[in-house]
PDB file of C-alpha atoms and ligand atoms in Angstrom:
ATOM      1  CA  MET A   1      -2.878   0.198 -30.353  1.00 43.00           C
ATOM      2  CA  ASP A   2      -6.569  -0.566 -30.344  1.00 47.00           C
ATOM      3  CA  ARG A   3      -9.171   1.504 -28.577  1.00 46.00           C
ATOM      4  CA  LYS A   4      -9.191  -0.693 -25.476  1.00 46.00           C
ATOM      5  CA  GLN A   5      -5.422  -0.451 -25.093  1.00 49.00           C
ATOM      6  CA  PHE A   6      -5.582   3.280 -25.677  1.00 42.00           C
ATOM      7  CA  LEU A   7      -8.241   3.724 -23.009  1.00 41.00           C
ATOM      8  CA  SER A   8      -6.316   1.513 -20.629  1.00 45.00           C
ATOM      9  CA  ARG A   9      -3.125   3.528 -21.118  1.00 45.00           C
ATOM     10  CA  SER A  10      -4.962   6.831 -20.876  1.00 42.00           C
ATOM     11  CA  LEU A  11      -6.479   5.701 -17.616  1.00 41.00           C
ATOM     12  CA  LYS A  12      -3.116   4.729 -16.191  1.00 42.00           C
ATOM     13  CA  VAL A  13      -1.688   8.107 -17.125  1.00 39.00           C
ATOM     14  CA  SER A  14      -4.679   9.961 -15.735  1.00 39.00           C
ATOM     15  CA  LEU A  15      -4.328   8.191 -12.406  1.00 42.00           C
ATOM     16  CA  GLY A  16      -1.233  10.284 -12.003  1.00 39.00           C
ATOM     17  CA  ALA A  17       0.742   7.595 -10.230  1.00 41.00           C
ATOM     18  CA  ILE A  18       3.604   7.946 -12.636  1.00 42.00           C
ATOM     19  CA  VAL A  19       5.464  11.155 -13.134  1.00 41.00           C
ATOM     20  CA  ALA A  20       8.420  10.883 -15.435  1.00 39.00           C
ATOM     21  CA  GLY A  21       9.807  14.308 -14.726  1.00 36.00           C
ATOM     22  CA  PRO A  22      10.895  15.924 -17.999  1.00 37.00           C
ATOM     23  CA  ALA A  23      12.233  19.003 -16.225  1.00 37.00           C
ATOM     24  CA  LEU A  24      14.458  16.897 -14.003  1.00 37.00           C
ATOM     25  CA  ALA A  25      15.679  14.881 -16.934  1.00 37.00           C
ATOM     26  CA  SER A  26      16.682  17.876 -19.019  1.00 36.00           C
ATOM     27  CA  ALA A  27      18.424  19.455 -16.049  1.00 36.00           C
ATOM     28  CA  ALA A  28      20.349  16.242 -15.528  1.00 36.00           C
ATOM     29  CA  SER A  29      21.424  15.951 -19.147  1.00 37.00           C
ATOM     30  CA  CYS A  30      22.822  19.510 -19.097  1.00 36.00           C
ATOM     31  CA  ASN A  31      25.152  18.494 -16.307  1.00 37.00           C
ATOM     32  CA  SER A  32      26.042  15.027 -17.484  1.00 37.00           C
ATOM     33  CA  ALA A  33      29.781  15.355 -17.909  1.00 37.00           C
ATOM     34  CA  PRO A  34      30.409  11.619 -18.402  1.00 39.00           C
ATOM     35  CA  GLU A  35      28.213  11.586 -21.487  1.00 39.00           C
ATOM     36  CA  ALA A  36      29.835  14.685 -22.924  1.00 39.00           C
ATOM     37  CA  ASN A  37      33.198  12.943 -22.596  1.00 40.00           C
ATOM     38  CA  ASP A  38      31.951   9.619 -23.880  1.00 41.00           C
ATOM     39  CA  PRO A  39      35.035   8.149 -25.588  1.00 46.00           C
ATOM     40  CA  THR A  40      32.896   6.383 -28.166  1.00 46.00           C
ATOM     41  CA  GLY A  41      31.703   9.741 -29.340  1.00 43.00           C
ATOM     42  CA  GLU A  42      28.161   8.480 -29.338  1.00 46.00           C
ATOM     43  CA  THR A  43      25.529  10.608 -27.743  1.00 47.00           C
ATOM     44  CA  THR A  44      23.504   8.589 -25.285  1.00 51.00           C
ATOM     45  CA  PRO A  45      20.918  10.926 -23.810  1.00 56.00           C
ATOM     46  CA  SER A  46      19.869   9.686 -20.405  1.00 63.00           C
ATOM     47  CA  ALA A  47      16.284   8.502 -20.183  1.00 64.00           C
ATOM     48  CA  PRO A  48      14.119  10.437 -17.736  1.00 71.00           C
ATOM     49  CA  ALA A  49      14.431   8.760 -14.361  1.00 83.00           C
ATOM     50  CA  LEU A  50      11.244   7.026 -13.283  1.00 95.00           C
ATOM     51  CA  GLN A  51       9.643   8.801 -10.387  1.00 96.00           C
ATOM     52  CA  LEU A  52       6.688   7.561  -8.395  1.00 98.00           C
ATOM     53  CA  ALA A  53       4.183   9.955  -6.848  1.00 98.00           C
ATOM     54  CA  GLN A  54       1.297  10.152  -4.418  1.00 98.00           C
ATOM     55  CA  ILE A  55      -2.136  10.737  -5.847  1.00 98.00           C
ATOM     56  CA  ALA A  56      -4.019  13.661  -4.331  1.00 98.00           C
ATOM     57  CA  LEU A  57      -6.242  12.269  -1.586  1.00 97.00           C
ATOM     58  CA  PRO A  58      -9.719  12.162  -3.204  1.00 95.00           C
ATOM     59  CA  TYR A  59     -11.434  13.410   0.013  1.00 95.00           C
ATOM     60  CA  ALA A  60     -10.727  15.239   3.266  1.00 96.00           C
ATOM     61  CA  TYR A  61      -8.901  13.588   6.188  1.00 97.00           C
ATOM     62  CA  THR A  62     -12.199  13.701   8.090  1.00 95.00           C
ATOM     63  CA  ALA A  63     -14.212  12.055   5.294  1.00 94.00           C
ATOM     64  CA  LEU A  64     -13.926   8.471   6.516  1.00 94.00           C
ATOM     65  CA  GLU A  65     -14.944   9.251  10.115  1.00 94.00           C
ATOM     66  CA  PRO A  66     -15.950   7.466  12.215  1.00 93.00           C
ATOM     67  CA  SER A  67     -14.568   4.305  10.596  1.00 94.00           C
ATOM     68  CA  ILE A  68     -11.137   5.863  10.130  1.00 96.00           C
ATOM     69  CA  ASP A  69     -10.319   8.926  12.222  1.00 97.00           C
ATOM     70  CA  ALA A  70      -8.905  12.111  10.707  1.00 97.00           C
ATOM     71  CA  GLN A  71      -5.629  11.995  12.619  1.00 98.00           C
ATOM     72  CA  THR A  72      -4.881   8.479  11.402  1.00 98.00           C
ATOM     73  CA  MET A  73      -5.710   9.507   7.830  1.00 98.00           C
ATOM     74  CA  GLU A  74      -3.490  12.586   7.969  1.00 98.00           C
ATOM     75  CA  ILE A  75      -0.489  10.765   9.443  1.00 98.00           C
ATOM     76  CA  HIS A  76      -0.995   7.821   7.129  1.00 98.00           C
ATOM     77  CA  TYR A  77      -1.094  10.020   4.009  1.00 98.00           C
ATOM     78  CA  THR A  78       1.401  12.771   4.886  1.00 98.00           C
ATOM     79  CA  LYS A  79       3.953  10.701   6.815  1.00 98.00           C
ATOM     80  CA  HIS A  80       3.801   7.008   5.957  1.00 98.00           C
ATOM     81  CA  HIS A  81       2.742   7.208   2.329  1.00 98.00           C
ATOM     82  CA  ALA A  82       4.881  10.278   1.654  1.00 98.00           C
ATOM     83  CA  ALA A  83       7.912   8.484   3.092  1.00 98.00           C
ATOM     84  CA  TYR A  84       7.473   5.546   0.703  1.00 98.00           C
ATOM     85  CA  VAL A  85       7.457   8.017  -2.197  1.00 98.00           C
ATOM     86  CA  LYS A  86      10.603   9.803  -1.007  1.00 98.00           C
ATOM     87  CA  ASN A  87      12.415   6.540  -0.273  1.00 98.00           C
ATOM     88  CA  VAL A  88      11.577   4.783  -3.517  1.00 98.00           C
ATOM     89  CA  ASN A  89      12.638   7.758  -5.603  1.00 98.00           C
ATOM     90  CA  GLU A  90      15.923   7.955  -3.699  1.00 97.00           C
ATOM     91  CA  ALA A  91      16.496   4.248  -4.241  1.00 97.00           C
ATOM     92  CA  ILE A  92      15.618   4.416  -7.935  1.00 97.00           C
ATOM     93  CA  ALA A  93      18.172   7.194  -8.398  1.00 96.00           C
ATOM     94  CA  ALA A  94      20.878   5.638  -6.202  1.00 96.00           C
ATOM     95  CA  GLU A  95      20.568   2.206  -7.781  1.00 96.00           C
ATOM     96  CA  ARG A  96      20.079   3.578 -11.300  1.00 95.00           C
ATOM     97  CA  VAL A  97      16.921   1.530 -11.691  1.00 96.00           C
ATOM     98  CA  VAL A  98      15.700   1.485 -15.267  1.00 94.00           C
ATOM     99  CA  ALA A  99      12.000   0.764 -15.780  1.00 95.00           C
ATOM    100  CA  LYS A 100       9.534   1.911 -18.394  1.00 95.00           C
ATOM    101  CA  ASP A 101       6.892   2.862 -15.883  1.00 96.00           C
ATOM    102  CA  GLU A 102       5.475   1.896 -12.502  1.00 97.00           C
ATOM    103  CA  ALA A 103       3.783  -1.252 -13.832  1.00 97.00           C
ATOM    104  CA  ASP A 104       7.039  -2.403 -15.429  1.00 97.00           C
ATOM    105  CA  LEU A 105       8.899  -1.734 -12.173  1.00 98.00           C
ATOM    106  CA  LEU A 106       6.421  -3.826 -10.148  1.00 98.00           C
ATOM    107  CA  ALA A 107       6.435  -6.647 -12.686  1.00 98.00           C
ATOM    108  CA  ARG A 108      10.246  -6.933 -12.340  1.00 98.00           C
ATOM    109  CA  ILE A 109      10.578  -5.903  -8.705  1.00 98.00           C
ATOM    110  CA  GLY A 110      12.434  -9.111  -7.810  1.00 97.00           C
ATOM    111  CA  SER A 111      15.448  -7.780  -9.737  1.00 96.00           C
ATOM    112  CA  PHE A 112      15.851  -4.797  -7.436  1.00 97.00           C
ATOM    113  CA  SER A 113      16.778  -4.157  -3.822  1.00 98.00           C
ATOM    114  CA  ALA A 114      14.539  -4.640  -0.795  1.00 98.00           C
ATOM    115  CA  LYS A 115      14.416  -0.847  -0.472  1.00 98.00           C
ATOM    116  CA  VAL A 116      12.969  -0.496  -3.965  1.00 98.00           C
ATOM    117  CA  ARG A 117      10.548  -3.396  -3.410  1.00 98.00           C
ATOM    118  CA  ASN A 118       9.219  -2.231  -0.063  1.00 98.00           C
ATOM    119  CA  ASN A 119       8.856   1.414  -0.979  1.00 98.00           C
ATOM    120  CA  ALA A 120       7.526   0.949  -4.512  1.00 98.00           C
ATOM    121  CA  GLY A 121       4.898  -1.346  -3.034  1.00 98.00           C
ATOM    122  CA  GLY A 122       4.166   1.222  -0.348  1.00 98.00           C
ATOM    123  CA  VAL A 123       3.550   3.888  -2.983  1.00 98.00           C
ATOM    124  CA  TRP A 124       1.331   1.770  -5.225  1.00 98.00           C
ATOM    125  CA  ASN A 125      -0.642   0.052  -2.461  1.00 98.00           C
ATOM    126  CA  HIS A 126      -1.596   3.296  -0.738  1.00 98.00           C
ATOM    127  CA  ASN A 127      -2.521   5.080  -3.988  1.00 98.00           C
ATOM    128  CA  PHE A 128      -4.844   2.152  -4.620  1.00 98.00           C
ATOM    129  CA  PHE A 129      -6.166   2.011  -1.046  1.00 98.00           C
ATOM    130  CA  TRP A 130      -7.190   5.709  -1.027  1.00 98.00           C
ATOM    131  CA  GLN A 131      -9.171   5.193  -4.208  1.00 96.00           C
ATOM    132  CA  VAL A 132     -11.158   2.165  -3.094  1.00 96.00           C
ATOM    133  CA  MET A 133     -12.457   4.026  -0.059  1.00 95.00           C
ATOM    134  CA  GLY A 134     -14.796   6.977   0.075  1.00 93.00           C
ATOM    135  CA  PRO A 135     -17.015   9.013   2.327  1.00 87.00           C
ATOM    136  CA  GLY A 136     -20.142   7.086   3.175  1.00 63.00           C
ATOM    137  CA  PRO A 137     -21.354   3.885   1.606  1.00 55.00           C
ATOM    138  CA  SER A 138     -21.828   4.108  -2.143  1.00 58.00           C
ATOM    139  CA  THR A 139     -25.027   2.104  -1.823  1.00 58.00           C
ATOM    140  CA  PRO A 140     -27.242   1.648   1.248  1.00 55.00           C
ATOM    141  CA  LEU A 141     -25.797  -0.403   4.108  1.00 57.00           C
ATOM    142  CA  GLY A 142     -22.272  -0.267   2.738  1.00 69.00           C
ATOM    143  CA  ALA A 143     -22.955  -3.169   0.420  1.00 80.00           C
ATOM    144  CA  PRO A 144     -22.121  -3.403  -3.258  1.00 90.00           C
ATOM    145  CA  GLY A 145     -24.764  -3.678  -5.928  1.00 85.00           C
ATOM    146  CA  GLY A 146     -24.976  -4.604  -9.578  1.00 91.00           C
ATOM    147  CA  LYS A 147     -22.188  -6.584 -11.181  1.00 94.00           C
ATOM    148  CA  VAL A 148     -19.951  -6.495  -8.086  1.00 95.00           C
ATOM    149  CA  LEU A 149     -22.616  -8.093  -5.936  1.00 95.00           C
ATOM    150  CA  ASP A 150     -23.366 -10.636  -8.664  1.00 96.00           C
ATOM    151  CA  ALA A 151     -19.681 -11.541  -8.966  1.00 97.00           C
ATOM    152  CA  LEU A 152     -19.191 -11.842  -5.190  1.00 97.00           C
ATOM    153  CA  ASN A 153     -22.323 -13.987  -4.881  1.00 97.00           C
ATOM    154  CA  ALA A 154     -21.158 -16.231  -7.715  1.00 97.00           C
ATOM    155  CA  SER A 155     -17.622 -16.630  -6.325  1.00 98.00           C
ATOM    156  CA  PHE A 156     -18.213 -16.769  -2.587  1.00 98.00           C
ATOM    157  CA  GLY A 157     -21.882 -17.714  -2.135  1.00 97.00           C
ATOM    158  CA  SER A 158     -23.000 -14.397  -0.651  1.00 96.00           C
ATOM    159  CA  PHE A 159     -21.728 -10.942   0.247  1.00 95.00           C
ATOM    160  CA  ASP A 160     -21.565 -11.955   3.912  1.00 95.00           C
ATOM    161  CA  LYS A 161     -19.449 -14.996   3.085  1.00 98.00           C
ATOM    162  CA  PHE A 162     -17.149 -12.803   1.002  1.00 98.00           C
ATOM    163  CA  LYS A 163     -16.802 -10.349   3.910  1.00 97.00           C
ATOM    164  CA  GLU A 164     -16.043 -13.189   6.267  1.00 98.00           C
ATOM    165  CA  ALA A 165     -13.315 -14.623   4.031  1.00 98.00           C
ATOM    166  CA  PHE A 166     -11.769 -11.210   3.339  1.00 98.00           C
ATOM    167  CA  THR A 167     -11.831 -10.335   7.056  1.00 98.00           C
ATOM    168  CA  ASP A 168     -10.187 -13.659   7.787  1.00 98.00           C
ATOM    169  CA  ALA A 169      -7.405 -12.881   5.293  1.00 98.00           C
ATOM    170  CA  GLY A 170      -6.800  -9.560   7.050  1.00 98.00           C
ATOM    171  CA  MET A 171      -6.912 -11.075  10.528  1.00 97.00           C
ATOM    172  CA  LYS A 172      -4.595 -13.979   9.690  1.00 97.00           C
ATOM    173  CA  ARG A 173      -1.919 -11.820   8.055  1.00 96.00           C
ATOM    174  CA  PHE A 174       0.669 -12.026  10.826  1.00 95.00           C
ATOM    175  CA  GLY A 175       2.452  -8.731  11.407  1.00 96.00           C
ATOM    176  CA  SER A 176       2.200  -6.080   8.716  1.00 98.00           C
ATOM    177  CA  GLY A 177       0.600  -6.462   5.331  1.00 98.00           C
ATOM    178  CA  TRP A 178      -2.493  -6.224   3.184  1.00 98.00           C
ATOM    179  CA  ALA A 179      -5.686  -8.160   2.476  1.00 98.00           C
ATOM    180  CA  TRP A 180      -6.751  -8.266  -1.167  1.00 98.00           C
ATOM    181  CA  LEU A 181      -9.502  -9.188  -3.556  1.00 98.00           C
ATOM    182  CA  VAL A 182      -7.910  -9.846  -6.936  1.00 98.00           C
ATOM    183  CA  GLU A 183      -9.020 -11.108 -10.305  1.00 98.00           C
ATOM    184  CA  ARG A 184      -6.924 -13.898 -11.759  1.00 97.00           C
ATOM    185  CA  ASN A 185      -7.761 -15.784 -14.947  1.00 95.00           C
ATOM    186  CA  GLY A 186     -11.346 -14.604 -14.697  1.00 93.00           C
ATOM    187  CA  GLN A 187     -11.692 -15.792 -11.091  1.00 96.00           C
ATOM    188  CA  LEU A 188     -12.071 -13.684  -7.963  1.00 98.00           C
ATOM    189  CA  VAL A 189      -9.479 -14.600  -5.339  1.00 98.00           C
ATOM    190  CA  ILE A 190      -9.068 -13.424  -1.729  1.00 98.00           C
ATOM    191  CA  GLY A 191      -5.616 -13.400  -0.153  1.00 98.00           C
ATOM    192  CA  SER A 192      -3.015 -11.342   1.618  1.00 98.00           C
ATOM    193  CA  THR A 193       0.548 -10.138   1.202  1.00 98.00           C
ATOM    194  CA  PRO A 194       3.244  -9.368   3.775  1.00 98.00           C
ATOM    195  CA  ASN A 195       4.851  -5.945   4.230  1.00 98.00           C
ATOM    196  CA  GLN A 196       4.248  -3.779   1.146  1.00 98.00           C
ATOM    197  CA  ASP A 197       4.143  -6.589  -1.398  1.00 98.00           C
ATOM    198  CA  CYS A 198       1.521  -6.102  -4.076  1.00 98.00           C
ATOM    199  CA  PRO A 199      -0.240  -8.656  -6.318  1.00 98.00           C
ATOM    200  CA  LEU A 200       1.287  -6.933  -9.356  1.00 98.00           C
ATOM    201  CA  MET A 201       4.796  -7.906  -8.245  1.00 98.00           C
ATOM    202  CA  ASP A 202       6.602 -10.835  -9.841  1.00 98.00           C
ATOM    203  CA  VAL A 203       7.658 -11.990  -6.363  1.00 98.00           C
ATOM    204  CA  SER A 204       4.251 -11.732  -4.697  1.00 98.00           C
ATOM    205  CA  GLU A 205       2.818 -14.840  -3.037  1.00 96.00           C
ATOM    206  CA  LEU A 206      -0.612 -13.599  -4.206  1.00 98.00           C
ATOM    207  CA  LYS A 207      -0.844 -12.524  -7.844  1.00 98.00           C
ATOM    208  CA  GLY A 208      -3.658 -10.971  -9.857  1.00 98.00           C
ATOM    209  CA  LYS A 209      -5.343  -7.729 -10.777  1.00 98.00           C
ATOM    210  CA  PRO A 210      -6.208  -5.854  -7.575  1.00 98.00           C
ATOM    211  CA  LEU A 211      -9.899  -4.992  -7.110  1.00 98.00           C
ATOM    212  CA  LEU A 212      -9.962  -4.161  -3.397  1.00 98.00           C
ATOM    213  CA  ALA A 213      -7.301  -3.778  -0.720  1.00 98.00           C
ATOM    214  CA  LEU A 214      -7.173  -3.295   3.021  1.00 98.00           C
ATOM    215  CA  ASP A 215      -4.095  -2.040   4.853  1.00 98.00           C
ATOM    216  CA  VAL A 216      -3.671  -4.091   8.037  1.00 98.00           C
ATOM    217  CA  TRP A 217      -0.441  -2.462   9.205  1.00 98.00           C
ATOM    218  CA  GLU A 218      -0.865  -1.214  12.768  1.00 97.00           C
ATOM    219  CA  HIS A 219      -0.226   2.344  11.539  1.00 98.00           C
ATOM    220  CA  ALA A 220      -3.553   2.098   9.683  1.00 98.00           C
ATOM    221  CA  TYR A 221      -5.621   1.663  12.848  1.00 98.00           C
ATOM    222  CA  TYR A 222      -3.652   1.793  16.092  1.00 98.00           C
ATOM    223  CA  LEU A 223      -4.533   5.354  17.165  1.00 97.00           C
ATOM    224  CA  LYS A 224      -8.242   4.614  17.194  1.00 97.00           C
ATOM    225  CA  TYR A 225      -8.443   0.871  17.608  1.00 98.00           C
ATOM    226  CA  GLN A 226      -5.159  -0.006  19.359  1.00 97.00           C
ATOM    227  CA  ASN A 227      -4.723  -3.782  19.074  1.00 97.00           C
ATOM    228  CA  LYS A 228      -8.295  -4.422  17.890  1.00 98.00           C
ATOM    229  CA  ARG A 229      -7.700  -5.134  14.221  1.00 98.00           C
ATOM    230  CA  ASN A 230     -11.038  -6.977  14.112  1.00 98.00           C
ATOM    231  CA  GLU A 231     -12.972  -3.797  15.016  1.00 98.00           C
ATOM    232  CA  TYR A 232     -11.039  -1.760  12.460  1.00 98.00           C
ATOM    233  CA  ILE A 233     -11.917  -4.244   9.736  1.00 98.00           C
ATOM    234  CA  ALA A 234     -15.557  -4.469  10.836  1.00 96.00           C
ATOM    235  CA  ASN A 235     -15.966  -0.669  10.613  1.00 95.00           C
ATOM    236  CA  TRP A 236     -13.918  -0.339   7.424  1.00 96.00           C
ATOM    237  CA  TRP A 237     -16.668  -1.979   5.359  1.00 95.00           C
ATOM    238  CA  GLN A 238     -18.701   1.226   5.757  1.00 92.00           C
ATOM    239  CA  VAL A 239     -16.169   3.216   3.722  1.00 94.00           C
ATOM    240  CA  VAL A 240     -15.462   0.811   0.876  1.00 94.00           C
ATOM    241  CA  ASN A 241     -16.120   2.566  -2.419  1.00 93.00           C
ATOM    242  CA  TRP A 242     -17.829  -0.189  -4.387  1.00 92.00           C
ATOM    243  CA  ASP A 243     -18.115   2.016  -7.463  1.00 91.00           C
ATOM    244  CA  GLU A 244     -14.322   2.006  -7.691  1.00 93.00           C
ATOM    245  CA  VAL A 245     -14.237  -1.775  -7.259  1.00 95.00           C
ATOM    246  CA  ALA A 246     -16.791  -2.064 -10.097  1.00 94.00           C
ATOM    247  CA  LYS A 247     -14.592   0.076 -12.378  1.00 94.00           C
ATOM    248  CA  ARG A 248     -11.701  -2.319 -11.884  1.00 95.00           C
ATOM    249  CA  MET A 249     -13.710  -5.450 -12.649  1.00 93.00           C
ATOM    250  CA  ALA A 250     -13.389  -6.699 -16.197  1.00 75.00           C
TER     251      ALA A 250
HETATM  252 MN1   MN B   1      -0.260   2.020   5.365  1.00 87.71          MN
END
């Protein structure tokens, strides 16, 4: 493993999205009667079951006011996101899903049930979404600077044209889903996914490395904006954390 791979793996671990519970695993193996009675006589210790987890919210529920109100943030994090975590872990256990880690699960999600797909996506997408937002614009006027601005200018002509295209992707996603900026083969691509599909999934209609995401499910904005998704998106630009987008750019 070279230094880049090491750093990449360390980063993934430090994000805390993956918790392979060793305590749970050892408790399970103590009670695993079928293995103890394995007629082949071979010991096959069960691998720790993959468990997905919520990251700690990097700011207070009030931090994204007035773009996103505190009540929406609290319900979104403690109810919606938490439910995806509970449901995916139940499904992983019930269906005896075997995956090395969260990335491996997403890359082979088409092999598993709709419950695993929808809830695993719900866990990953929201962990990502919380991180690419932050209290107050990271640079004046809520605009990116440095290499992010350069890359957006080069790919889309200007920051305003990028915003327009990204907004359009969010507005045209019929029903529930996400708008994305991804990197694919060195190119920046704007698109959207339905439901909780994620560009890291083998089955996703949009594939690539996520750089920025916007939740356009009604639960993300209905309390404050009701049916006005356009106003939600317009105000959301003020809380994009461009420093986090920069970190994810190659
Ligand atoms: Mn959501």
